[in-house]
XYZ file of C-alpha atoms in Angstrom:
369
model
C 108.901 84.114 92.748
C 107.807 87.906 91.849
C 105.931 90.340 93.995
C 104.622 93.571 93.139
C 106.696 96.493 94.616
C 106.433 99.974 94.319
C 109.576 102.633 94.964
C 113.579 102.046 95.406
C 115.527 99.684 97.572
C 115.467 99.697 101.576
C 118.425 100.701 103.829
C 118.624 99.241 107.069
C 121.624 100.414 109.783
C 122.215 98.045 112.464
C 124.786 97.825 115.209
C 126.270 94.721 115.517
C 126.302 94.769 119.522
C 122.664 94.767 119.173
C 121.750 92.610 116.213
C 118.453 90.976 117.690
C 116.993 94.249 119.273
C 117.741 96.323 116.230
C 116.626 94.127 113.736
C 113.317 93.120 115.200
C 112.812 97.015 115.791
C 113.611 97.558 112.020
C 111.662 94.895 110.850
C 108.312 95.067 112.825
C 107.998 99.046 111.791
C 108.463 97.981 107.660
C 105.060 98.379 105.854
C 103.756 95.481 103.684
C 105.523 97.641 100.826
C 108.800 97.971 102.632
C 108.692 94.086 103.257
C 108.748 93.690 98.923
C 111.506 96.024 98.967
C 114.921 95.118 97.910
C 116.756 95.384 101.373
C 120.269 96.337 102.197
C 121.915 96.155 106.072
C 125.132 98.664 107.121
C 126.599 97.538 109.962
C 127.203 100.555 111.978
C 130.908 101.490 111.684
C 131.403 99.454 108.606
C 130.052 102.192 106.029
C 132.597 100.915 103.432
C 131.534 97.315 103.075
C 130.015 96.197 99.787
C 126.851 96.234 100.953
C 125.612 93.208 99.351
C 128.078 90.856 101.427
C 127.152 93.120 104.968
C 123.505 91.839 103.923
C 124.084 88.320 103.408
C 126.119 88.449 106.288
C 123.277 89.656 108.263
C 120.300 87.288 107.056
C 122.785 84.619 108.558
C 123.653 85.902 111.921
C 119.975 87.156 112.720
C 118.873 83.680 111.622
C 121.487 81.456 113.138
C 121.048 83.845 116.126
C 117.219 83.891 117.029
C 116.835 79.836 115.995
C 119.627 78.474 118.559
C 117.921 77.124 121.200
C 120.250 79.039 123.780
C 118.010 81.978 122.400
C 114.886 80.398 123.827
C 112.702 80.686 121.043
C 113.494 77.306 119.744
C 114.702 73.935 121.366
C 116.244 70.650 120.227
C 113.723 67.777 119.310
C 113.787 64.676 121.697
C 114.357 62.687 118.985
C 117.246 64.794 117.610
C 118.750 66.983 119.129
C 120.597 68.409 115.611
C 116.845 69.305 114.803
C 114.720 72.596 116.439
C 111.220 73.103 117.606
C 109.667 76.371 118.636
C 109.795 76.303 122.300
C 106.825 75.986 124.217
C 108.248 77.851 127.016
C 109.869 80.859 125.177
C 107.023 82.815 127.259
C 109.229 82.614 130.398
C 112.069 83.767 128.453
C 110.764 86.868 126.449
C 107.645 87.278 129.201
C 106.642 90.492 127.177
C 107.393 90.127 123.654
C 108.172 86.527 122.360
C 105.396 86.423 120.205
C 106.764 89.444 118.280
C 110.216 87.754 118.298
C 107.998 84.980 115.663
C 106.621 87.565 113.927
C 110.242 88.998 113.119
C 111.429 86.026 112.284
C 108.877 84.971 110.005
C 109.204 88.443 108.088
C 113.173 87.653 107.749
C 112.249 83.391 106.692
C 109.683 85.022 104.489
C 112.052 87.842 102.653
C 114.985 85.332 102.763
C 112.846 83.051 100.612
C 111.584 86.044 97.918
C 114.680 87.035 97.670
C 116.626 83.442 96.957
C 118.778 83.550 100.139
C 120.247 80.450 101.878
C 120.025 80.920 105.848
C 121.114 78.658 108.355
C 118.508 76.356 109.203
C 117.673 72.881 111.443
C 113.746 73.207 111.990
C 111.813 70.388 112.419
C 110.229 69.235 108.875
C 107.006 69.312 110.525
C 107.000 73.270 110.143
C 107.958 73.389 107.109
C 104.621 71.388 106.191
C 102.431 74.424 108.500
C 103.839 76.813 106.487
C 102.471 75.236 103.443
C 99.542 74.769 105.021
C 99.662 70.731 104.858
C 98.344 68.684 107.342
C 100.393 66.970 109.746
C 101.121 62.606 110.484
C 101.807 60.719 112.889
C 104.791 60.440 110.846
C 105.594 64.067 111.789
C 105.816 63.596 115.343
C 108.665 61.188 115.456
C 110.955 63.494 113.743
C 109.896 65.418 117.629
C 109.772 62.489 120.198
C 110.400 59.025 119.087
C 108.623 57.815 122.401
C 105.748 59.610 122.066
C 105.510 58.431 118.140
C 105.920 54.788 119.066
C 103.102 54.913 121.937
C 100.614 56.739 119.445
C 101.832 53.940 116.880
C 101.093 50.730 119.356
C 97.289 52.217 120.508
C 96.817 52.502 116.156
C 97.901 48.559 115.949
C 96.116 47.763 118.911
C 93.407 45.284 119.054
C 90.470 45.646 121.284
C 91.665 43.058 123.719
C 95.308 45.361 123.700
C 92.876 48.714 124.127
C 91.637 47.488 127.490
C 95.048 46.352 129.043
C 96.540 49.665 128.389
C 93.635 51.371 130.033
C 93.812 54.341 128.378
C 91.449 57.338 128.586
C 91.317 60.823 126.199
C 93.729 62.732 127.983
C 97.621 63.812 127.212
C 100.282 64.651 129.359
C 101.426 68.400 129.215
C 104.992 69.151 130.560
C 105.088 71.900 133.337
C 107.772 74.174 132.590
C 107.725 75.910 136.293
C 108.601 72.571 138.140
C 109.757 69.849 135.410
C 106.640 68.243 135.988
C 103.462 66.833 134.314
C 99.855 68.092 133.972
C 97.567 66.144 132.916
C 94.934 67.432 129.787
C 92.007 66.670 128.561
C 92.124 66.621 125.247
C 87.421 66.727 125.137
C 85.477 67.591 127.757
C 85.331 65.010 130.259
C 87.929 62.899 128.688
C 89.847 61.495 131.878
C 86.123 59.311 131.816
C 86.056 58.331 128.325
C 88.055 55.243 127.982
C 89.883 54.600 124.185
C 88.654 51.010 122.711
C 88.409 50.063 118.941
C 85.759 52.253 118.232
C 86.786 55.662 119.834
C 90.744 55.039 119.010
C 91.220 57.450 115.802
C 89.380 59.903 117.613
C 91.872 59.725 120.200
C 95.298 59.918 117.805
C 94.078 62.659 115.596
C 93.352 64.841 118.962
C 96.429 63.303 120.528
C 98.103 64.333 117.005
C 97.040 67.820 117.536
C 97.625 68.219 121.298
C 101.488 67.445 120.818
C 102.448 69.263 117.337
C 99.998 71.960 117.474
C 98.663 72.975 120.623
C 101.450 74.186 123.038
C 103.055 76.234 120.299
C 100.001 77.734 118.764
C 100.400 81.161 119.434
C 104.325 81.425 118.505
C 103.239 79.027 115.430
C 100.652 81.315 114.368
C 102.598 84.676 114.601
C 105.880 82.827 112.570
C 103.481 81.727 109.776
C 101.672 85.323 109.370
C 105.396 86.839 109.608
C 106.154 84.551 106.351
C 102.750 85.839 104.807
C 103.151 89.162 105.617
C 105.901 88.973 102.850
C 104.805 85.852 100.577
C 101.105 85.012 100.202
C 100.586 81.369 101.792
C 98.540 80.672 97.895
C 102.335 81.746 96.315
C 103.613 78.425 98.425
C 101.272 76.084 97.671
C 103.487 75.164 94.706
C 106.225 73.916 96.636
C 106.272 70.169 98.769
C 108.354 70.718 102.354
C 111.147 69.354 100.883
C 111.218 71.974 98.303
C 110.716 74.302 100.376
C 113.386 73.362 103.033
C 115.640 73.271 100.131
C 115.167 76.903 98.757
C 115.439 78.127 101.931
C 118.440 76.366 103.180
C 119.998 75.253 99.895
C 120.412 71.629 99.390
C 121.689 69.339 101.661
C 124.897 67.646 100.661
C 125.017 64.152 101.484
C 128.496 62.319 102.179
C 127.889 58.741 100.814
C 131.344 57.387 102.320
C 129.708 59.012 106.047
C 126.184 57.130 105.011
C 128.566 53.840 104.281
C 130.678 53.591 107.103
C 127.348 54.429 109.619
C 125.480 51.681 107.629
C 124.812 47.973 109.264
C 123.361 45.144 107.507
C 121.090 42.409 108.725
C 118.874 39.867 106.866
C 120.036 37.846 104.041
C 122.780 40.740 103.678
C 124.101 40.043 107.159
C 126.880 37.838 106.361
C 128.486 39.214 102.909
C 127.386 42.505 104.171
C 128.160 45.618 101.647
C 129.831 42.749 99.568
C 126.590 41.434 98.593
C 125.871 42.015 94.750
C 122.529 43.587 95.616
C 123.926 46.057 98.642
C 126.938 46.711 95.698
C 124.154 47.722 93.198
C 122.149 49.657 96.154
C 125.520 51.917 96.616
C 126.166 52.496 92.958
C 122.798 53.492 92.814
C 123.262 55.790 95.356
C 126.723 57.260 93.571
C 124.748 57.476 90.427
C 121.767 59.881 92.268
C 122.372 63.676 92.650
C 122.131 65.544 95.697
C 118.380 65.948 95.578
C 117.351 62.759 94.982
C 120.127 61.095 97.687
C 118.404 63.417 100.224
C 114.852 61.902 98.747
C 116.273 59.069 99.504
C 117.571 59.606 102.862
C 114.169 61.515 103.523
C 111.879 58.107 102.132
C 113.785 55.894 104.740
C 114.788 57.398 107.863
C 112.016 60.581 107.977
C 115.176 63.380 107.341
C 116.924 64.736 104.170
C 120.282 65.026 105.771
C 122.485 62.732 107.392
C 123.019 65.966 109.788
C 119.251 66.244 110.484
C 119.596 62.740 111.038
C 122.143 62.088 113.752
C 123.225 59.039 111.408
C 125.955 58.404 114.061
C 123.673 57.691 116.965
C 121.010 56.255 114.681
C 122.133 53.712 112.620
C 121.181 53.200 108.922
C 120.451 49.512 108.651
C 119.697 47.613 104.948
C 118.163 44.922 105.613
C 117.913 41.704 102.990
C 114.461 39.453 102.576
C 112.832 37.527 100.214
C 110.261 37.863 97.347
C 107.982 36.135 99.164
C 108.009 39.296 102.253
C 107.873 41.468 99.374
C 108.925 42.660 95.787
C 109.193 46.471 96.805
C 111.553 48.154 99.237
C 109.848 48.576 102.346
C 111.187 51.176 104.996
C 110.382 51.364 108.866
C 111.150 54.934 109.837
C 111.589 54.704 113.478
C 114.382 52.398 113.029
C 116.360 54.165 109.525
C 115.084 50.817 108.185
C 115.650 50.100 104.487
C 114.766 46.434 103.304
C 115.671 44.736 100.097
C 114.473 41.731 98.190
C 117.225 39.628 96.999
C 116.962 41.499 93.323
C 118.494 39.789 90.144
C 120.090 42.969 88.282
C 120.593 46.613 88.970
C 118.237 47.728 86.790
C 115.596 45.574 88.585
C 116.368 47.250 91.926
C 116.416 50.688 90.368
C 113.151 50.503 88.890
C 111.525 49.493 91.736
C 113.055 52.194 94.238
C 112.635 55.091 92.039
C 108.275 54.585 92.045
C 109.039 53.932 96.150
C 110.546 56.800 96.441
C 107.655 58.717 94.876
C 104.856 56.893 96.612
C 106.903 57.719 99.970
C 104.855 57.210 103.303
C 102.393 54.904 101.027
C 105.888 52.317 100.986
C 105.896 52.691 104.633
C 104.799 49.145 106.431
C 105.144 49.257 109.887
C 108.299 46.070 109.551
């Protein structure tokens, strides 16, 4: 990734003590040239340091610093609490300035990817996808609130007759920070009127979609991305998938397969031979045989996360699951529940070639089992 630059490389001195306050100050009064700079942080007192290791060292405390959720700026998902959203109360705790504290960040993300750096990283994959500029699922919101994801899921697979028992009209329910309470939103005008049936019901998910992803983090959301684009033009991304990007920016996840094994339960036609079955022994050598990358595909295609970290594997056990040909020829996934089944294959080379084209196709596999 090149960008144009004019003049020599960019000294930053920042007292330890102060690391937040000094480096949004330093950051926020860079230019659009300084940002394509070549930058280089002195701690203040450590003049002799190579100055190279004092910078590495400080794109990964500024980062692992401002996206802990004890910071306020981010929070752990519902659904995992290894994985961090942007909270939508960081207001209350930076009452004057947390939008800049996105902007900063999103400079540092942004020059941390030009420059090839690995920084320590657990955001939600959602925002990986808004920086690209993709749209978001429904998909998307379970990696945030499993609950929430299966209630948007049931009103999808609902039948009219199902539409009218839940009784549901076009309004959300918005979390009130000042008392741990609810308010309840509209999500149109008048929508607390508007009942949801067969007709209306997409209407209702794709604004329901919105209301939870996008709208009660819009302004930090907004100020992260043009923090990123005020160093890499959002058209220089559009190259990259989320997982790519995820990957530059935090390196690639390494997955330990004996971890994945031992949190692994088996149901189905595998349930009594479990991993002794020949197809589950096949599924595992397969597994052995993948690198890094395509494990984490892997990972990613069944359970919605590249990392057994990102994951929680402990509390959310990995389950293969066997069936016949006559449920279906393909692997078939059910996210919600790290789902993986398995027709009862005849070689290893039959199994392979039918996960690799799975893997590609990826939510396209998914079937609701």
């Amino acid at each position: 990734m090149r960008l144009d630059v004019k003049g020599g490389p960019l000294h930053m001195d920042i007292r330890r003590k102060f690391l937040i306050t000094d480096s949004l100050n330093a950051v926020m009064s860079f230019t659009r040239n300084d940002l394509l700079k070549k930058w280089y942080i002195h701690f203040t007192g450590e003049e002799n340091r190579d100055s190279e290791v004092s910078t590495k060292e400080w794109f990964n405390e500024v980062c692992e610093e401002m996206l802990h959720p004890d910071n306020g700026l981010f929070e752990p998902c519902k659904s995992d609490g290894n994985v961090i959203q942007i909270n939508p109360a960081s207001e209350q705790v930076f009452p004057d300035s947390h939008l800049i504290y996105y902007r900063a960040l999103g400079r540092i993300l942004g020059k941390a990817l030009s420059e090839q750096r690995y920084v320590p990283n657990r955001m939600s994959h959602y925002l990986y996808k808004m920086i690209l500029g993709w749209p978001v699922t429904l998909e998307d919101l379970m990696g945030l609130d499993k609950i929430c994801h299966n209630f948007l899921v049931s009103v999808r697979d609902a039948n009219e007759k199902e539409l009218n028992k839940m009784n549901l009209t076009f309004v959300a329910l918005k979390q009130n920070y000042s008392d741990n309470g609810h308010d309840t939103i509209e999500l149109v005008k008048g929508g607390q009127k508007i009942k949801v049936n067969s007709k209306n019901k997409d209407k209702f998910l794709e604004l329901s979609l919105k209301f939870y992803l996008l709208s009660e983090t819009e302004p930090q959301m907004k100020e992260l991305l043009l923090g990123v684009y005020d160093v890499i033009p959002e058209s220089l991304l559009s190259i990259f998938d989320e997982e790519e990007l995820q990957s530059l920016l935090c390196g690639g996840p390494t997955i330990n397969v004996m971890k994945w094994k031992r949190y692994t339960v088996y149901s189905g036609k595998f349930q009594k031979q479990r991993e002794s079955h020949q197809v589950c022994k096949w599924f595992w050598e397969i597994v052995e045989f993948f690198d890094e990358a395509m494990r984490a595909r892997l990972l990613q295609f069944v359970t919605g996360n590249s990392s057994l970290q990102g994951q929680n594997i402990e509390g959310n056990i990995f389950e293969i699951r066997g069936v016949s040909f006559d449920d279906t020829f393909y692997p078939r996934v059910n996210k919600s529940k790290n789902l993986l089944e398995l027709p009862l294959y005849e070689s290893k080379d039959m199994l392979l070639e039918t996960l690799l084209p799975s893997i590609e196709v990826g939510e396209g596999m998914y079937d609701g089992i």
